[in-house]
Each structure stands twice: as structure tokens, then as C-alpha cells.
Short mmCIF file of C-alpha atoms in Angstrom, two decimals:
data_model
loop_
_atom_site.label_atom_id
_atom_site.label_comp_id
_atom_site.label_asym_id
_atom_site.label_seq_id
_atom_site.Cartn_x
_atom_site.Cartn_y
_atom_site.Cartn_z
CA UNK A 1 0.24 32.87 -10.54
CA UNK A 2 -0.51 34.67 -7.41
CA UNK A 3 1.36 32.53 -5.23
CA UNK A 4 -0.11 29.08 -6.28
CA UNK A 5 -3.87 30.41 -6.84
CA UNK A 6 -6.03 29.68 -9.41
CA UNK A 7 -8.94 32.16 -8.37
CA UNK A 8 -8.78 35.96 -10.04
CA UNK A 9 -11.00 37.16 -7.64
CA UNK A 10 -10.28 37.45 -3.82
CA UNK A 11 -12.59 34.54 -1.87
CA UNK A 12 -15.39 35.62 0.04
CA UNK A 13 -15.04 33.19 3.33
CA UNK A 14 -18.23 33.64 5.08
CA UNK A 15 -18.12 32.10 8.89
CA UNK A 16 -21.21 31.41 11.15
CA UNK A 17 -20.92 29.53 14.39
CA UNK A 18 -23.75 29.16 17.06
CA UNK A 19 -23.22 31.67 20.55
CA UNK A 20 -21.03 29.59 22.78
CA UNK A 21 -18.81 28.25 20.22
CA UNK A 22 -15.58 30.49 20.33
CA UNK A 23 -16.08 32.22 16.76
CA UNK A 24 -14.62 35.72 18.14
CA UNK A 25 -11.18 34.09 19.26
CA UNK A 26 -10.75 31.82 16.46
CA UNK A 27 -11.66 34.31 13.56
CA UNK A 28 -9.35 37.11 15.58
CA UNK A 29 -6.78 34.67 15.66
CA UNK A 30 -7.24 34.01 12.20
CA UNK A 31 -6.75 37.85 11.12
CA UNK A 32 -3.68 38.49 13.26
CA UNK A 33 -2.08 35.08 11.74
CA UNK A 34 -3.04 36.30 8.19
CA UNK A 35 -2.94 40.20 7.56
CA UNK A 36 -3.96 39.93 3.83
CA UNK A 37 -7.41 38.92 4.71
CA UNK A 38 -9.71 41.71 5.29
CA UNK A 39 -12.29 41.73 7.70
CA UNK A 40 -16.12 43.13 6.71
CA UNK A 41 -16.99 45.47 9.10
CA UNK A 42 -20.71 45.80 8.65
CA UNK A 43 -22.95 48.39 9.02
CA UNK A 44 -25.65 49.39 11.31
CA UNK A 45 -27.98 52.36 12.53
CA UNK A 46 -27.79 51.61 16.18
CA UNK A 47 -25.82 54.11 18.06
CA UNK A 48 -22.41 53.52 18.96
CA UNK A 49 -21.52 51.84 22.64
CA UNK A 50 -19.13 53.13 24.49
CA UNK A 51 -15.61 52.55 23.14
CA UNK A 52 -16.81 51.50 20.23
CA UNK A 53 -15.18 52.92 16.73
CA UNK A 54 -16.58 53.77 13.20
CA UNK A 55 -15.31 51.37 10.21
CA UNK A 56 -14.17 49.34 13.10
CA UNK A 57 -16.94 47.79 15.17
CA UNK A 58 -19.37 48.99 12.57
CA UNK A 59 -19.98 51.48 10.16
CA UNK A 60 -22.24 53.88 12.01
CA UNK A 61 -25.27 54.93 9.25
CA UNK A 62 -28.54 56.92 10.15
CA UNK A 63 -31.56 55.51 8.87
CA UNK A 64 -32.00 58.00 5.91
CA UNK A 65 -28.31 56.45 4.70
CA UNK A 66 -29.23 52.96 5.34
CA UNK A 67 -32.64 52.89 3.42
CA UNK A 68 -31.33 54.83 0.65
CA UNK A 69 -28.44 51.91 0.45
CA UNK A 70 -31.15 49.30 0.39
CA UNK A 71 -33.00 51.46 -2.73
CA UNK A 72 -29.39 51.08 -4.48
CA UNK A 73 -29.16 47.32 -3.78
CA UNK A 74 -26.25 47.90 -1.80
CA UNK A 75 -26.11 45.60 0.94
CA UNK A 76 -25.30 41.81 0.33
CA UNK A 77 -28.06 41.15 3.01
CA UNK A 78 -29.51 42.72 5.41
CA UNK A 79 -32.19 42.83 9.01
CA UNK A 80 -34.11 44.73 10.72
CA UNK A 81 -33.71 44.24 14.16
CA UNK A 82 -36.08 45.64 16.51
CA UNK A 83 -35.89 49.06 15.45
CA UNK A 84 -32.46 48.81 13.93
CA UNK A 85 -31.12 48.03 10.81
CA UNK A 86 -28.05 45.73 9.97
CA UNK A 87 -26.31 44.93 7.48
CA UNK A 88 -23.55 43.91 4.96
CA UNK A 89 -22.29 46.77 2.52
CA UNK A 90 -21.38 45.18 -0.72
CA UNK A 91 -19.24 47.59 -2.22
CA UNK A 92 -15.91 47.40 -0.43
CA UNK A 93 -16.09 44.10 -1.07
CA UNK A 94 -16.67 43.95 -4.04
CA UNK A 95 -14.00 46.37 -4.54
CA UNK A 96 -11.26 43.83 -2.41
CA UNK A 97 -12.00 40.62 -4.27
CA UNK A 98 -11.41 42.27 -7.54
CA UNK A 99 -8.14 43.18 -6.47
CA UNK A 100 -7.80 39.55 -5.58
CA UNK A 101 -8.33 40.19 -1.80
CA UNK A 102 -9.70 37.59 0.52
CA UNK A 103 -12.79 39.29 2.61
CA UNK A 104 -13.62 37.70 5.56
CA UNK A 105 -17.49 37.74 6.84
CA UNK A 106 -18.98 36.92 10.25
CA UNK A 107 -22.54 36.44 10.25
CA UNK A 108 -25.69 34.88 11.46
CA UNK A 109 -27.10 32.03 10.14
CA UNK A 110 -29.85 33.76 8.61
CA UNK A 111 -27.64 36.25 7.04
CA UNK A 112 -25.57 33.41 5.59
CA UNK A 113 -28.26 32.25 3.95
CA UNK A 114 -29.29 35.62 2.27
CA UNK A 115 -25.69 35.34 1.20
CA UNK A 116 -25.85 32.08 -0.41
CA UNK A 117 -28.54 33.31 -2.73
CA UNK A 118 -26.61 36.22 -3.53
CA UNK A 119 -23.22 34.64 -3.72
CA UNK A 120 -22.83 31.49 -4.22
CA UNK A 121 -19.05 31.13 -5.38
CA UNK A 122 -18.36 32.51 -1.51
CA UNK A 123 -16.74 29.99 1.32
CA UNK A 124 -19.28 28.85 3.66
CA UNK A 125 -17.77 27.66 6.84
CA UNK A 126 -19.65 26.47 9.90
CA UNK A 127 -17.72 26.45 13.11
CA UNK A 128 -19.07 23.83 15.93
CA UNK A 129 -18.34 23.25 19.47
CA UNK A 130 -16.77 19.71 20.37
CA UNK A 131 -19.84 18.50 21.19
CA UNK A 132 -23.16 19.61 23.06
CA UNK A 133 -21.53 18.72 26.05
CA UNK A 134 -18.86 21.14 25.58
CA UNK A 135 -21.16 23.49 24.83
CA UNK A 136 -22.89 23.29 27.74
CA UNK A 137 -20.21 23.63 29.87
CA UNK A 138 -18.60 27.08 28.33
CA UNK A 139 -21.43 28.14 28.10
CA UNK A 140 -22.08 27.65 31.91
CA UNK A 141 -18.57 29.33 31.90
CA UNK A 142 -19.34 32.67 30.78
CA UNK A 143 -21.38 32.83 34.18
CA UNK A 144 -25.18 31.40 33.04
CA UNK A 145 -26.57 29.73 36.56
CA UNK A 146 -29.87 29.46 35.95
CA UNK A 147 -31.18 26.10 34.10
CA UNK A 148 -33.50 27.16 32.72
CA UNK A 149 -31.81 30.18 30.98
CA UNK A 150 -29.24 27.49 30.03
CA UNK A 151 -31.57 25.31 28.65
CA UNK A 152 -33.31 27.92 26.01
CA UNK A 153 -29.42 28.85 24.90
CA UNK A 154 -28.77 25.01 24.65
CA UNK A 155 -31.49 25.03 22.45
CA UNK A 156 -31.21 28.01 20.35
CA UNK A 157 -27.72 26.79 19.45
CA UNK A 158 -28.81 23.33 18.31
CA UNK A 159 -31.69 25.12 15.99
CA UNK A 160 -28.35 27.25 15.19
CA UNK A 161 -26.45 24.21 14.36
CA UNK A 162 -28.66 22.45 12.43
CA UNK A 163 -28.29 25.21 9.78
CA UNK A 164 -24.74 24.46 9.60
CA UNK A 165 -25.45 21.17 7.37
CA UNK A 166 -26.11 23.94 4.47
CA UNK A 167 -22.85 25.19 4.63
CA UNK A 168 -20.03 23.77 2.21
CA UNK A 169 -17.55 23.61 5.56
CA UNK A 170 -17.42 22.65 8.88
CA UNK A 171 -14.77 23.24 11.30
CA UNK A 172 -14.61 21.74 14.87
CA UNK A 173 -13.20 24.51 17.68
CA UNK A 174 -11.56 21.58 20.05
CA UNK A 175 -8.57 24.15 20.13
CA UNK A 176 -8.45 27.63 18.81
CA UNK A 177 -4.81 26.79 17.62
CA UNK A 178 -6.65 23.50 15.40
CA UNK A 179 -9.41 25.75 13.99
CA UNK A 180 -7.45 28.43 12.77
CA UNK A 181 -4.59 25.63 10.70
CA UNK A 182 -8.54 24.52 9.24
CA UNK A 183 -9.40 27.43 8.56
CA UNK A 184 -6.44 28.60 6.65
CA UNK A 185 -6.39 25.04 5.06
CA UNK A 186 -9.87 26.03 3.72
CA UNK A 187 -8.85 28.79 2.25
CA UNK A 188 -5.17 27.43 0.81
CA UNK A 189 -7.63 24.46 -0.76
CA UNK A 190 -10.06 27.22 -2.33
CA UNK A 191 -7.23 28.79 -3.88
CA UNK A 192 -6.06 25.67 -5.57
CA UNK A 193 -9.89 24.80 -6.62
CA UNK A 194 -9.99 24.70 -10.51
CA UNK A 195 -13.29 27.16 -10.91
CA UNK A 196 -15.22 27.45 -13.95
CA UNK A 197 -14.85 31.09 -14.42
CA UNK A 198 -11.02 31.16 -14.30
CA UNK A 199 -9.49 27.92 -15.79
CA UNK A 200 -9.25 28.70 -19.60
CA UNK A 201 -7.23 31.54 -18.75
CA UNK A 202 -4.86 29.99 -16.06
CA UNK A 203 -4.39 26.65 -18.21
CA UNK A 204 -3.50 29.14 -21.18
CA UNK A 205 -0.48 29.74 -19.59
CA UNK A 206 0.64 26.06 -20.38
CA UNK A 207 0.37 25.90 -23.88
CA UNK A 208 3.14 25.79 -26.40
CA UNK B 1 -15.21 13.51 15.52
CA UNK B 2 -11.92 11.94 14.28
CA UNK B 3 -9.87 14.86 14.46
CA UNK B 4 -12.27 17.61 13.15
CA UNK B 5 -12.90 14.98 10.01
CA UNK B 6 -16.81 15.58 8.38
CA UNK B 7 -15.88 12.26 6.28
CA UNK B 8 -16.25 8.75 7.72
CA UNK B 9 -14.93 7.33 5.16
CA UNK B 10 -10.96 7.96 4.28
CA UNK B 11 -9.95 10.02 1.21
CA UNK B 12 -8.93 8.61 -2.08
CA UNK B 13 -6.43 11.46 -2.98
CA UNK B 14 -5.56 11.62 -7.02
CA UNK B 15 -2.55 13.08 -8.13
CA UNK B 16 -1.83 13.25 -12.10
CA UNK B 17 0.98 16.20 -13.48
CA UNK B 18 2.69 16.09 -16.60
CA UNK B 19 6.29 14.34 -16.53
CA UNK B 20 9.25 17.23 -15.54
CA UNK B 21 6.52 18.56 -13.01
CA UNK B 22 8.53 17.00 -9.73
CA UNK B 23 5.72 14.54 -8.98
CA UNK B 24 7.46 11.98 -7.41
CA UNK B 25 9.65 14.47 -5.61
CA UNK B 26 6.56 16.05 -4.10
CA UNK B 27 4.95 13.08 -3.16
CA UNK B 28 7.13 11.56 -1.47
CA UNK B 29 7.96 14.01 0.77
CA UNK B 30 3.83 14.40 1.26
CA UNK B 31 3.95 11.07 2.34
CA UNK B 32 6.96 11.16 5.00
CA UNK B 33 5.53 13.88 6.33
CA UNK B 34 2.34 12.11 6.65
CA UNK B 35 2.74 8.86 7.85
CA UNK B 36 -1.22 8.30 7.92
CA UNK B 37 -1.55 8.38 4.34
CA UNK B 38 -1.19 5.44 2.57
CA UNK B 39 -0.02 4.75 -1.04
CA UNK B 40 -1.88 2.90 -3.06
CA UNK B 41 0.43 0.38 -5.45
CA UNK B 42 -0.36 -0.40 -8.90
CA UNK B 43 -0.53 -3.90 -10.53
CA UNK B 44 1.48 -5.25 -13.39
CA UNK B 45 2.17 -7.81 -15.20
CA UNK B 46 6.07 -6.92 -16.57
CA UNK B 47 8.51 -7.99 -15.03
CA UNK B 48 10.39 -6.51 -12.11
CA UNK B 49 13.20 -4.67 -12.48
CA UNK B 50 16.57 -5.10 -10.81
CA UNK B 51 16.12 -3.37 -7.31
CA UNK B 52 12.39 -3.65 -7.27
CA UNK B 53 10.22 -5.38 -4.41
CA UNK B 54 6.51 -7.30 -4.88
CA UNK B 55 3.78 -5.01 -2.88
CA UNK B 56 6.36 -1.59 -3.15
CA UNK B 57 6.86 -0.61 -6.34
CA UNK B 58 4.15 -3.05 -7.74
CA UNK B 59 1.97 -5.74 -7.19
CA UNK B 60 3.39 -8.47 -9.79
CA UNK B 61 0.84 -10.47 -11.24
CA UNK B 62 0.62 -12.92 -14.03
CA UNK B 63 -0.88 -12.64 -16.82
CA UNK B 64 -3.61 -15.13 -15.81
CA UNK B 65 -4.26 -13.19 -12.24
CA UNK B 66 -4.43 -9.85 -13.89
CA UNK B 67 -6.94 -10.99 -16.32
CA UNK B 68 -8.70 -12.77 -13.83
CA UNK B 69 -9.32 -9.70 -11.29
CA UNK B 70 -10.72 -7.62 -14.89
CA UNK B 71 -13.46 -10.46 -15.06
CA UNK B 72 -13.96 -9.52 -11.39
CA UNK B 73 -14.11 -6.21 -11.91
CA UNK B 74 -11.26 -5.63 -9.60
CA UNK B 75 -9.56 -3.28 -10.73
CA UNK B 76 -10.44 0.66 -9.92
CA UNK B 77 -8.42 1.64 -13.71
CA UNK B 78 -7.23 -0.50 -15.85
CA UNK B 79 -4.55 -0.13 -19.08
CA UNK B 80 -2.46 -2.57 -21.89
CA UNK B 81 0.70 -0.83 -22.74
CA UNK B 82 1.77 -2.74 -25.47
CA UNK B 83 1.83 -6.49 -24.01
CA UNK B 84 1.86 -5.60 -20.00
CA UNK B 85 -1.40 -4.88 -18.13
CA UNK B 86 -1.02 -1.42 -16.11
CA UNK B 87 -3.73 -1.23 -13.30
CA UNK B 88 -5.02 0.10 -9.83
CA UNK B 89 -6.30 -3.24 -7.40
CA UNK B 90 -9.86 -2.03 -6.16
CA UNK B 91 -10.35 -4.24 -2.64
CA UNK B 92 -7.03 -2.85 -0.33
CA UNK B 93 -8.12 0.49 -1.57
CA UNK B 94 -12.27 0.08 -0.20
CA UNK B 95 -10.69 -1.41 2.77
CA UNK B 96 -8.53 1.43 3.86
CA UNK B 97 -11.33 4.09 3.01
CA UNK B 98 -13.29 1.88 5.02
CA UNK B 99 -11.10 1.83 7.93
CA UNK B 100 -11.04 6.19 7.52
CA UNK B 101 -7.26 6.05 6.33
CA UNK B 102 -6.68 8.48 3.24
CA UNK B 103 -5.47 6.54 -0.10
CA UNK B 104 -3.16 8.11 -2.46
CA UNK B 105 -3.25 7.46 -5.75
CA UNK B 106 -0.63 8.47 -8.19
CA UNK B 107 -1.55 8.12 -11.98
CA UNK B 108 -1.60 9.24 -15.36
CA UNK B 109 -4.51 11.80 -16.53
CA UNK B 110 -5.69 8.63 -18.75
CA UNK B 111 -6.19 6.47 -15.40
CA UNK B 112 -7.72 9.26 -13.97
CA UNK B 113 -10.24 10.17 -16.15
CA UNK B 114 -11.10 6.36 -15.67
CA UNK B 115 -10.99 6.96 -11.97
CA UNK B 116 -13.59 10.44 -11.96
CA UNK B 117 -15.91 8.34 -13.66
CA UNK B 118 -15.96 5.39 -11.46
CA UNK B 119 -14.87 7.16 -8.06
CA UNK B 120 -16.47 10.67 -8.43
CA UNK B 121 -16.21 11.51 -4.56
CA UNK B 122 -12.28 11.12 -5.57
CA UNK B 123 -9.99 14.30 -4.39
CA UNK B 124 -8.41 14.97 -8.48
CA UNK B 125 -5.09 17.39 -7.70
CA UNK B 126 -3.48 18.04 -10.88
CA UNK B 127 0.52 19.04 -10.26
CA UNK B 128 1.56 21.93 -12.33
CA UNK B 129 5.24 23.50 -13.21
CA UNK B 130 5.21 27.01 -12.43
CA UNK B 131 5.53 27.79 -16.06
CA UNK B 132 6.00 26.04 -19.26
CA UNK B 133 9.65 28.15 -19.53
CA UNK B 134 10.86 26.34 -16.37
CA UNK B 135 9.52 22.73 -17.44
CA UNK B 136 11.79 23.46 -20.53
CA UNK B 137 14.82 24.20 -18.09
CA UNK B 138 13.67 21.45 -16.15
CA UNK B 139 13.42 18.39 -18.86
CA UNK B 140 17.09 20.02 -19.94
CA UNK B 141 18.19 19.61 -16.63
CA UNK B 142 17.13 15.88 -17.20
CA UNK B 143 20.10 15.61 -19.85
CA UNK B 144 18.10 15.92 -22.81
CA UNK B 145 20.29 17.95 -25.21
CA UNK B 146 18.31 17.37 -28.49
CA UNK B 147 15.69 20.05 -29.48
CA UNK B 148 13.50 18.05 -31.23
CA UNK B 149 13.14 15.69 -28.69
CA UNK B 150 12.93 18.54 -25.96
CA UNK B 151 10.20 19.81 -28.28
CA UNK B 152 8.56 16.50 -28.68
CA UNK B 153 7.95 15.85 -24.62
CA UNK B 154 7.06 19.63 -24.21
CA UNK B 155 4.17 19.40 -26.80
CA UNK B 156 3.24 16.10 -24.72
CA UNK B 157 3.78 17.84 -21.34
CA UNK B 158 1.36 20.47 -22.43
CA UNK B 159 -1.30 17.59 -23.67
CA UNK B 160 -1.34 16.46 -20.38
CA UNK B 161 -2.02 19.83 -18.41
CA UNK B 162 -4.77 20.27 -21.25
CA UNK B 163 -5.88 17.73 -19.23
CA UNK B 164 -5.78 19.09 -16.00
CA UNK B 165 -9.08 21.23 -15.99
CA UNK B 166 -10.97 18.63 -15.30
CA UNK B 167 -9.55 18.06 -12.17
CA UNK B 168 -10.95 19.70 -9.38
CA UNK B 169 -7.65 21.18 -8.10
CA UNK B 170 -4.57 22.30 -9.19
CA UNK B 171 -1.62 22.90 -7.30
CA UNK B 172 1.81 24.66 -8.82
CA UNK B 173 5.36 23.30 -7.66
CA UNK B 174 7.00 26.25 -7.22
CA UNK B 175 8.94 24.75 -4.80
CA UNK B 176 8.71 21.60 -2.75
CA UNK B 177 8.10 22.71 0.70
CA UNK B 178 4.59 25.18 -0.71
CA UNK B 179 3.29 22.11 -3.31
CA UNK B 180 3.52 19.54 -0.03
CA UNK B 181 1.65 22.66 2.14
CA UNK B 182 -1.06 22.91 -0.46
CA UNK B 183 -1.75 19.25 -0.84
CA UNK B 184 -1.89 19.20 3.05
CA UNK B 185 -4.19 21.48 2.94
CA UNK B 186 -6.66 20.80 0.42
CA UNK B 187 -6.44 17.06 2.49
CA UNK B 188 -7.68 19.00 5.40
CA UNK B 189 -10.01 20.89 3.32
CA UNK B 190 -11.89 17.83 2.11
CA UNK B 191 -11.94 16.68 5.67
CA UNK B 192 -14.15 19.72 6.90
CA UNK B 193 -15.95 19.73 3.62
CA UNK B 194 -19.78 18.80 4.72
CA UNK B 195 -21.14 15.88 2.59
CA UNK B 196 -24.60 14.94 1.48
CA UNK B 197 -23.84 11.21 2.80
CA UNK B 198 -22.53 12.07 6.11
CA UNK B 199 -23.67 14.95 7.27
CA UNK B 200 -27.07 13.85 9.20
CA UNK B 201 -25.08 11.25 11.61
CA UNK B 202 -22.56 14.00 12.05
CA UNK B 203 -25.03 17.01 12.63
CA UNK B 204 -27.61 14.47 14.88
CA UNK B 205 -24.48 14.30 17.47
CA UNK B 206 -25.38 18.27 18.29
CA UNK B 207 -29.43 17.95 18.42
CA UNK B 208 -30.82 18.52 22.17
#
């Protein structure tokens, strides 16, 4: 029984959180309390910063790779930004949840959305600051003085935010310690969920 | 926020499994470890047994009361086993949702079909044994030395997981300690789960 689940397939947790909210530290936090969940590195056809690594930070693609990717359908979603693409490869994962990994996505709201479409059996969890308030003020942390520059990054969170009502989670960061136990609550619960696809052959078991 | 809680009102938590499954076990231990849960009593009209205390192991009623809260429409389940009424009071249970505490409800799958139609934002956990092989050595375990009688509650054991796919969660007592873990979390789950009748109050508190 896998440990108590009653999902085949590995879950597909997708997180989004607006810039401010702590997402890095809680998700890394997350990974180095749970090694079985794999992260999705995603891909992109900007160059490589400094210290960065390949199938770590990203995997590095030229644009000839990329498009022909996109021909093949093989991104879960992608963007162009500026002159850059980014995206999602869909393969690996793919590949993990059949072997009954859990994958692990960070994305945009936008992105999330894409994913929705694409896959809706996958986790969608929103994280929030405590409050505006809160937000404002780590936000002022990281070193923003200007108000006005403040203000538009006030703002582009809430528009952020207000996306999060579409996801099927939300998780408060008051503590990094409190998000992560939600987090992996989330995903303990998910395993437990009795899903369409799976329940014949799980309750199977049980007959005599 | 109430602790990181996307529900305003409290839980009603509904936990069925199939007798030899350790429900009772498992439940109480949930519940001394959680001291904010509360337990919701059921109401009957047999008579107590030696040991037994009014508003702990039941709510005693007469006949007359019993019948008397049906007319009202009191009663969130209702059952006659042959001439005792069997039933779950509706009012303490609104009131404690209404306050935000969680409400756990023990019952058979019977009652609980009863409940999923009248209570559909209910959390349904079905209990499971890890197999129907250690049910068997469990129910033996129980002093029953007969085979045909082993047999008989086996067959019913399994008619009552049968049952369980319609719940919306299943979780397997392995052992104690992980069935008490998983029911904490899927609580915790349904806490950050984002809900069509909350989620505007909840989501205006991060507008600028």
C-alpha cells in the first residue's frame, strides 16, 4: 500500500506564492525535510549567471532545442519572456509520478494556470504572507526605500494574490517551521484522498 | 487567520471502518492528542449500561424525547435497531462548527451515507486494516475460535469497506502512531483547503 497511499501515481504539488512571501525558504525547507520529493528544475534559453548549474538552477536549452520541444508538446506550459523562453519540461515528470514519485513545481501564477488546464489532478497550493502588513514590512526588509517602488510591489502582489482563490490550497507563511508541517500535511491528506482513477483497484484488495 | 485555517466554520470530521479495524483505538488517541477536537455523542434510547455516564457514552433519551427531536428534524442521522432509536443530535454539533471547533463524528457507513447526503461539506475518512489477512489475525485475536463465525464477520467486514469508496479519504492502520498522523493531517489539510463560501472574506483581507 505504499505506505498508507491510495494514489498510483506520484502527486504533482504545484506551489505559487506572490514576491515577498518567503516561497524559496519554505519550499527549500520542505525538500531537505522530505528527500523523496523531487524538485522540477525547469528549463530556459537565457544564459547561465554566474554560479549557476545545468539541471540545477535550470536546464540550459538554445532556442533551436526549446522550439523544437514546443513542436513535440513537450512542455507542461510555457513563456516567452522578453526574448527568452521558459518553461516546464513534461517528460521527467511524467516519468517520476509513474514511478509513484511526488514532483514538486514552483511557478508563477500564470504558469499555474496553464497547468491547471493541463493537469488538473495536480496539488495547487497558494502560499500567503500573514497579512499585507507583513508584507509590507519584509518587503521593506530586503532593502526597498523608495515608496513609491514599494507601493507598485505592494500592488503587484495583491493582483498576485488574488489569483490564489483559484488554487485548491492555501497555506499561511507566519513561520517557515508552520508552513512546511502544512505543507507536508497537504500532501499526507492527498495521499489518503480516495481518487477516481485508483479506488477499484486499492478497495480490491479488501475483498474476500 | 485562526492559525493558518481557510475555514470559518469548524470541521465535522467522519470516521466509519469496518469492526477489527482499531477504530476506537485510533480515535482515541486522535483525540488526546488533540484536545481541540471535540466528540460528538450519539443519542439513544436503551438503556445504560453498568459503568456508563449520560452526555459520555450517550445522550439517554426517552422514547418520547427521541421521537420528539425526529419531528424536529433534530437529528443529523437517525436509525431503529430493533426497538432502540440510534442517532446523531444536530444543534451541539451547528454550535461548535459555529464557534470554529472541529466535530468528530464516529459512525457506521449506514449513518454516514445519511450524513454525505445531508452534510456534504463533511470530512468522510474511512479506517482501513492494512490487509484483509491481518483483520483475520486480528478478529482471532478477539477470541473468536469458530471459523464460521470468523468467516461470517469477515464477509461483513469486507461489506463495509465496499463501502468505503465513497468516502473521500481513506486512511490504513498500519499502526497507531501513522493512522493518528494521517488523520492529523488530512485535519490540517481541510483547514488550508480554499472554499467557494469563504474564500472572498479571506482573500479581501490581502487587497490594497
Amino acid at each position: 500500500m505504499n505506505g498508507g497511499s491510495f494514489v498510483k501515481k506520484g502527486l504533482l504539488i504545484v506551489v505559487s506564492g506572490a514576491s515577498g512571501t518567503g516561497k524559496g525558504t519554505v519550499l527549500n525547507a520542505l525538500l531537505e525535510k522530505n528527500a523523496d520529493i523531487s524538485y522540477s528544475v525547469s528549463a530556459t534559453t537565457r544564459k547561465p549567471r554566474p554560479g549557476e548549474k545545468n539541471g540545477v538552477n535550470y536546464h540550459f536549452m538554445t532556442r533551436e532545442e526549446f522550439e523544437g520541444l514546443i513542436e513535440k508538446d513537450g512542455f507542461l506550459e510555457w513563456a516567452k519572456v522578453y526574448d527568452n523562453y521558459y518553461g516546464t519540461p513534461l517528460a521527467k515528470i511524467e516519468e517520476k509520478r509513474a514511478a509513484g514519485v511526488d514532483v514538486l513545481l514552483e511557478i508563477d501564477t500564470q504558469g499555474a494556470l496553464k497547468v491547471m488546464d493541463k493537469c488538473p489532478d495536480g496539488v495547487f497550493v497558494f502560499l500567503l504572507p500573514p497579512s499585507m502588513e507583513e508584507l509590507k514590512r519584509r518587503i521593506k526588509g530586503r532593502g526597498t526605500e523608495n515608496e513609491d517602488e514599494l507601493n507598485k510591489r505592494l500592488a503587484s502582489a495583491a493582483q498576485e494574490i488574488a489569483v490564489g482563490k483559484k488554487y485548491r490550497y492555501a497555506v499561511v507563511n507566519d513561520e517557515v517551521e508552520k508552513a512546511v508541517l502544512r505543507l507536508e500535511a497537504i500532501i499526507t491528506a492527498e495521499h489518503c484522498k480516495i481518487n477516481e482513477r485508483d479506488k477499484e483497484e486499492i478497495f480490491a484488495e479488501y475483498e474476500v
